[in-house]
Amino acid sequence: MEAGSAETEQPLEMEVEEEEVAPIYKEPPKIKLLEESVVNRIAAGEVVQRPVSAVKELVENSLDADSTSISVVVKDGGLKLIQVSDDGHGIRYEDLPILCERHTTSKLSHFEDLQTIQSMGFRGEALASMTYVGHVTVTTIMKGQLHGYRATYRDGVMEQEPKPCAAVKGTQIMVENLFYNMIARRKTLQNSADDYPKIVDLLSRFAIHHINVSFSCRKHGAARADVHSVATSSRLDAIRSVYGVSVARNLIKIEAFDDESSSSVFKMEGFISNSNYIGKKITMVLFINNRLVECGALKRAVEIVYSATLPKASKPFIYMSIILPSEHVDVNVHPTKREVSLLHQEIIIEKIQSAVESRLRNSNECRTFQEQTVDASTSSLLATQKDSPKNRTPPSSQTPKSEKVPVHKMVRIDSLDPAGRLHAYLQATPSSQADKSSLASIRSAIRQRRNPRETADLTSVQELVNIIDSNYHSGLLDTIRNCTYIGMADEVFALIQHNTHLYLANVVNLSKELMYQQVLRRFAHFNAIQLSDPAPLADLLMLALKEEDLDAEGEENYDLKEKIAEMNIQLLKQKAEMLQEYFGIHIDTNGNLSRLPVILDQYTPDMDRVPEFVLCLGNDVDWDDEKICFQTIAAALGNFYAMHPPLLPNPSGEGLQFYKRRVSSNCHQAGGGSSKDADDAAVESEYDDELLADAENAWAHREWSIQHILFPSMRLFFKPLTSMASNGTFVASLEKLYKIFERC
Ligand code: ADP
Ligand code: MG
């Protein structure tokens, strides 16, 4: 507000304020006790939220009555009629008058009973609620009786004396005209897709858990039941009959338990889908102490494991039954009992998550994460050419071979002077550690996902994160979240499908930005990649400087480079504490680089790019302004960790030329180390097999990472920049697609 106008407006504002506080006397509204029928109807609306919630209550009552057969008939999505018949123990004649009054139950007497309650029901509210929002008729007969009784109820009250009637064993409860007196709800329900599919889904879930009970569910007047299960002793049979063969044949059994009374006590059994199961959405059927419940946290935890391990099958089918001491479960936390609260929920979830992860990894369908670390430490030009071949680890036989689209663009690199190859002393985390840390890092990923704010407390970092979170392109976000990865179209473009569209996505740009974003999100909370031997900054910097201008030779030039290197070393040593604390980049007092951060779980960057990165830290980071400093370091890390094409040309296309032996080097090698005679040398492969194997490894590994790490992680964490829609990161052009396929 401008100063002048403020002055003129001030008195006016004050007047208004005065007017507001001026006591225009208005009597406070009188508080009165609501009529019971109003109270009951309000409560009923909460317990019976929609037809499917009424069905759930009725089926649970039947289960509580020890039924072995339960059948459900539904008309008009449940609005016209819900009828649940069972063969349970029935209801006593003398209980019928109070059956549908609020808070009448046979299952609980004292509040403490809740601690050990085994039955589904306990509040004595369900039947009462139904009579407040619908017309209820109960027919029941107890064992040994000659005839049954039928009674009708409204607003909690039995309308007339129960009438004797013929009946088969058990109880049948009919709810008609649900929500007849709640116009708004009835209208919304009539407008929305009806509840019948939800009811079928509910019965399917019950049917695969309570396998000693047979269930059926049909539409009124329909000859065929939509759920039909017979009592069985095999869970898998039950799943097969309810969810079909395609689900049942792709399931693996899973178990987990904990009996440490100090932390959590539970036992979990279930079935989870394997990599062959491709679902449209995740199906999670969860029973806790035999109650059908939902648990968002557990569902997310399982989901993330699938995304990380089986991205193509990331919408799994899960059935789990968890049993824990009843005193560890609070069943009374939700009006429809849809959720329960567990003691030590976090620990239980983590244990189950580990069980799922190890089960998925062990199932032979699934590739293990170990490959990456093995891979990262083997492919090396330097090692190939300078080390004795015998000392080298053979390329992992597990390394996935991928079907590659030919590549036509060669990477230019000087094969005779592969400076910058560093595997000689850079080794990634030993695989045993990687195995343990992988789970820990998945967990930390989940924590971050749940609570991203916790990770950054410096405002400058928060500001940078806010920029990411507030400027993303929502269309691209949707594409990335829901796309299917098809394969690599060339060295930098992945082919992805979203709905009916094909796109080319530049994985270098995407991974660079993803890494940048993750550095900021994980700020100061990094796990470490330990280098087996600390690498002297001096060597790294000299390598990088040498690569920068290969032509300039000579003493003078060398001196200059040494000076530049020395200055950078001093600078980085000075900043070492900050680099370690905030970015997990560890430089020891002797000027050696010894640790790097884990930016994406399971992913190790290409160690050949370390020199470039170190030089970039020295040269490109602006150390003066805190925010810009963090931003530039994150960008340097992003560039280093990005999934660039490997430096070795791709051997599956024209790149193969690169691996042809040259005559001179052939002679030299044959005469050098081995005692092979000239004939042997002649029949020797015309390619440098080891180098070729390294290259194949490196490329296959990269593609594996793109498919199994990059895309799943992007689905979870990535916020695509608005600029990516127009800067060539995403290409939807058919022309470009055709060009690529023409070359194949
Ligand atoms: P709750 O299940 O919490 O006890 P309900 O209102 O659902 O409350 O049911 C009230 C009582 O009616 C139950 O405690 C039970 O004794 C009896 N009841 C309800 N449905 C059945 C049934 N299908 N078979 C036998 N008894 C039943
Ligand atoms: Mg009940």
mmCIF file with all atom_site columns, C-alpha atoms and ligand atoms in Angstrom, residues 61-62 65 86 89-91 99 104-107 121-127 171 173, ligand 1:
data_model
loop_
_atom_site.group_PDB
_atom_site.id
_atom_site.type_symbol
_atom_site.label_atom_id
_atom_site.label_alt_id
_atom_site.label_comp_id
_atom_site.label_asym_id
_atom_site.label_entity_id
_atom_site.label_seq_id
_atom_site.pdbx_PDB_ins_code
_atom_site.Cartn_x
_atom_site.Cartn_y
_atom_site.Cartn_z
_atom_site.occupancy
_atom_site.B_iso_or_equiv
_atom_site.pdbx_formal_charge
_atom_site.auth_seq_id
_atom_site.auth_comp_id
_atom_site.auth_asym_id
_atom_site.auth_atom_id
_atom_site.pdbx_PDB_model_num
ATOM   1  C CA  . ASN A 1 61  ? -21.508 -60.585 11.805 1.00 0.00 ? 61  ASN A CA  1
ATOM   2  C CA  . SER A 1 62  ? -21.953 -63.833 9.917  1.00 0.00 ? 62  SER A CA  1
ATOM   3  C CA  . ALA A 1 65  ? -21.560 -66.307 14.229 1.00 0.00 ? 65  ALA A CA  1
ATOM   4  C CA  . ASP A 1 86  ? -25.440 -67.452 6.721  1.00 0.00 ? 86  ASP A CA  1
ATOM   5  C CA  . HIS A 1 89  ? -25.466 -69.995 15.258 1.00 0.00 ? 89  HIS A CA  1
ATOM   6  C CA  . GLY A 1 90  ? -28.487 -67.784 14.847 1.00 0.00 ? 90  GLY A CA  1
ATOM   7  C CA  . ILE A 1 91  ? -30.019 -65.291 17.284 1.00 0.00 ? 91  ILE A CA  1
ATOM   8  C CA  . LEU A 1 99  ? -31.142 -56.743 18.458 1.00 0.00 ? 99  LEU A CA  1
ATOM   9  C CA  . THR A 1 104 ? -26.435 -53.908 22.060 1.00 0.00 ? 104 THR A CA  1
ATOM   10 C CA  . THR A 1 105 ? -23.889 -56.600 21.451 1.00 0.00 ? 105 THR A CA  1
ATOM   11 C CA  . SER A 1 106 ? -23.124 -60.134 22.508 1.00 0.00 ? 106 SER A CA  1
ATOM   12 C CA  . LYS A 1 107 ? -19.393 -59.637 21.987 1.00 0.00 ? 107 LYS A CA  1
ATOM   13 C CA  . GLY A 1 121 ? -17.764 -56.595 15.833 1.00 0.00 ? 121 GLY A CA  1
ATOM   14 C CA  . PHE A 1 122 ? -17.754 -55.055 19.281 1.00 0.00 ? 122 PHE A CA  1
ATOM   15 C CA  . ARG A 1 123 ? -19.637 -51.793 19.214 1.00 0.00 ? 123 ARG A CA  1
ATOM   16 C CA  . GLY A 1 124 ? -23.155 -53.079 18.783 1.00 0.00 ? 124 GLY A CA  1
ATOM   17 C CA  . GLU A 1 125 ? -23.785 -50.326 16.285 1.00 0.00 ? 125 GLU A CA  1
ATOM   18 C CA  . ALA A 1 126 ? -23.936 -51.870 12.859 1.00 0.00 ? 126 ALA A CA  1
ATOM   19 C CA  . LEU A 1 127 ? -27.418 -53.332 12.826 1.00 0.00 ? 127 LEU A CA  1
ATOM   20 C CA  . THR A 1 171 ? -29.558 -65.956 9.939  1.00 0.00 ? 171 THR A CA  1
ATOM   21 C CA  . ILE A 1 173 ? -30.512 -60.139 7.214  1.00 0.00 ? 173 ILE A CA  1
HETATM 22 P P1  . ADP B 2 .   ? -21.633 -56.109 16.976 1.00 0.00 ? 1   ADP B P1  1
HETATM 23 O O1  . ADP B 2 .   ? -21.290 -56.963 15.823 1.00 0.00 ? 1   ADP B O1  1
HETATM 24 O O2  . ADP B 2 .   ? -20.686 -54.996 17.163 1.00 0.00 ? 1   ADP B O2  1
HETATM 25 O O3  . ADP B 2 .   ? -21.895 -56.871 18.212 1.00 0.00 ? 1   ADP B O3  1
HETATM 26 P P2  . ADP B 2 .   ? -24.026 -55.606 15.497 1.00 0.00 ? 1   ADP B P2  1
HETATM 27 O O4  . ADP B 2 .   ? -24.986 -54.500 15.530 1.00 0.00 ? 1   ADP B O4  1
HETATM 28 O O5  . ADP B 2 .   ? -23.315 -55.855 14.229 1.00 0.00 ? 1   ADP B O5  1
HETATM 29 O O6  . ADP B 2 .   ? -22.993 -55.358 16.648 1.00 0.00 ? 1   ADP B O6  1
HETATM 30 O O7  . ADP B 2 .   ? -24.741 -56.915 15.930 1.00 0.00 ? 1   ADP B O7  1
HETATM 31 C C1  . ADP B 2 .   ? -25.402 -56.952 17.164 1.00 0.00 ? 1   ADP B C1  1
HETATM 32 C C2  . ADP B 2 .   ? -25.516 -58.359 17.672 1.00 0.00 ? 1   ADP B C2  1
HETATM 33 O O8  . ADP B 2 .   ? -26.403 -59.090 16.872 1.00 0.00 ? 1   ADP B O8  1
HETATM 34 C C3  . ADP B 2 .   ? -24.228 -59.129 17.628 1.00 0.00 ? 1   ADP B C3  1
HETATM 35 O O9  . ADP B 2 .   ? -23.479 -58.914 18.794 1.00 0.00 ? 1   ADP B O9  1
HETATM 36 C C4  . ADP B 2 .   ? -24.703 -60.559 17.509 1.00 0.00 ? 1   ADP B C4  1
HETATM 37 O O10 . ADP B 2 .   ? -24.931 -61.105 18.766 1.00 0.00 ? 1   ADP B O10 1
HETATM 38 C C5  . ADP B 2 .   ? -26.024 -60.436 16.797 1.00 0.00 ? 1   ADP B C5  1
HETATM 39 N N1  . ADP B 2 .   ? -25.920 -60.782 15.366 1.00 0.00 ? 1   ADP B N1  1
HETATM 40 C C6  . ADP B 2 .   ? -25.850 -59.938 14.338 1.00 0.00 ? 1   ADP B C6  1
HETATM 41 N N2  . ADP B 2 .   ? -25.769 -60.589 13.175 1.00 0.00 ? 1   ADP B N2  1
HETATM 42 C C7  . ADP B 2 .   ? -25.798 -61.892 13.461 1.00 0.00 ? 1   ADP B C7  1
HETATM 43 C C8  . ADP B 2 .   ? -25.745 -63.092 12.676 1.00 0.00 ? 1   ADP B C8  1
HETATM 44 N N3  . ADP B 2 .   ? -25.631 -63.061 11.338 1.00 0.00 ? 1   ADP B N3  1
HETATM 45 N N4  . ADP B 2 .   ? -25.799 -64.267 13.316 1.00 0.00 ? 1   ADP B N4  1
HETATM 46 C C9  . ADP B 2 .   ? -25.917 -64.312 14.663 1.00 0.00 ? 1   ADP B C9  1
HETATM 47 N N5  . ADP B 2 .   ? -25.937 -63.218 15.436 1.00 0.00 ? 1   ADP B N5  1
HETATM 48 C C10 . ADP B 2 .   ? -25.893 -62.030 14.869 1.00 0.00 ? 1   ADP B C10 1
#
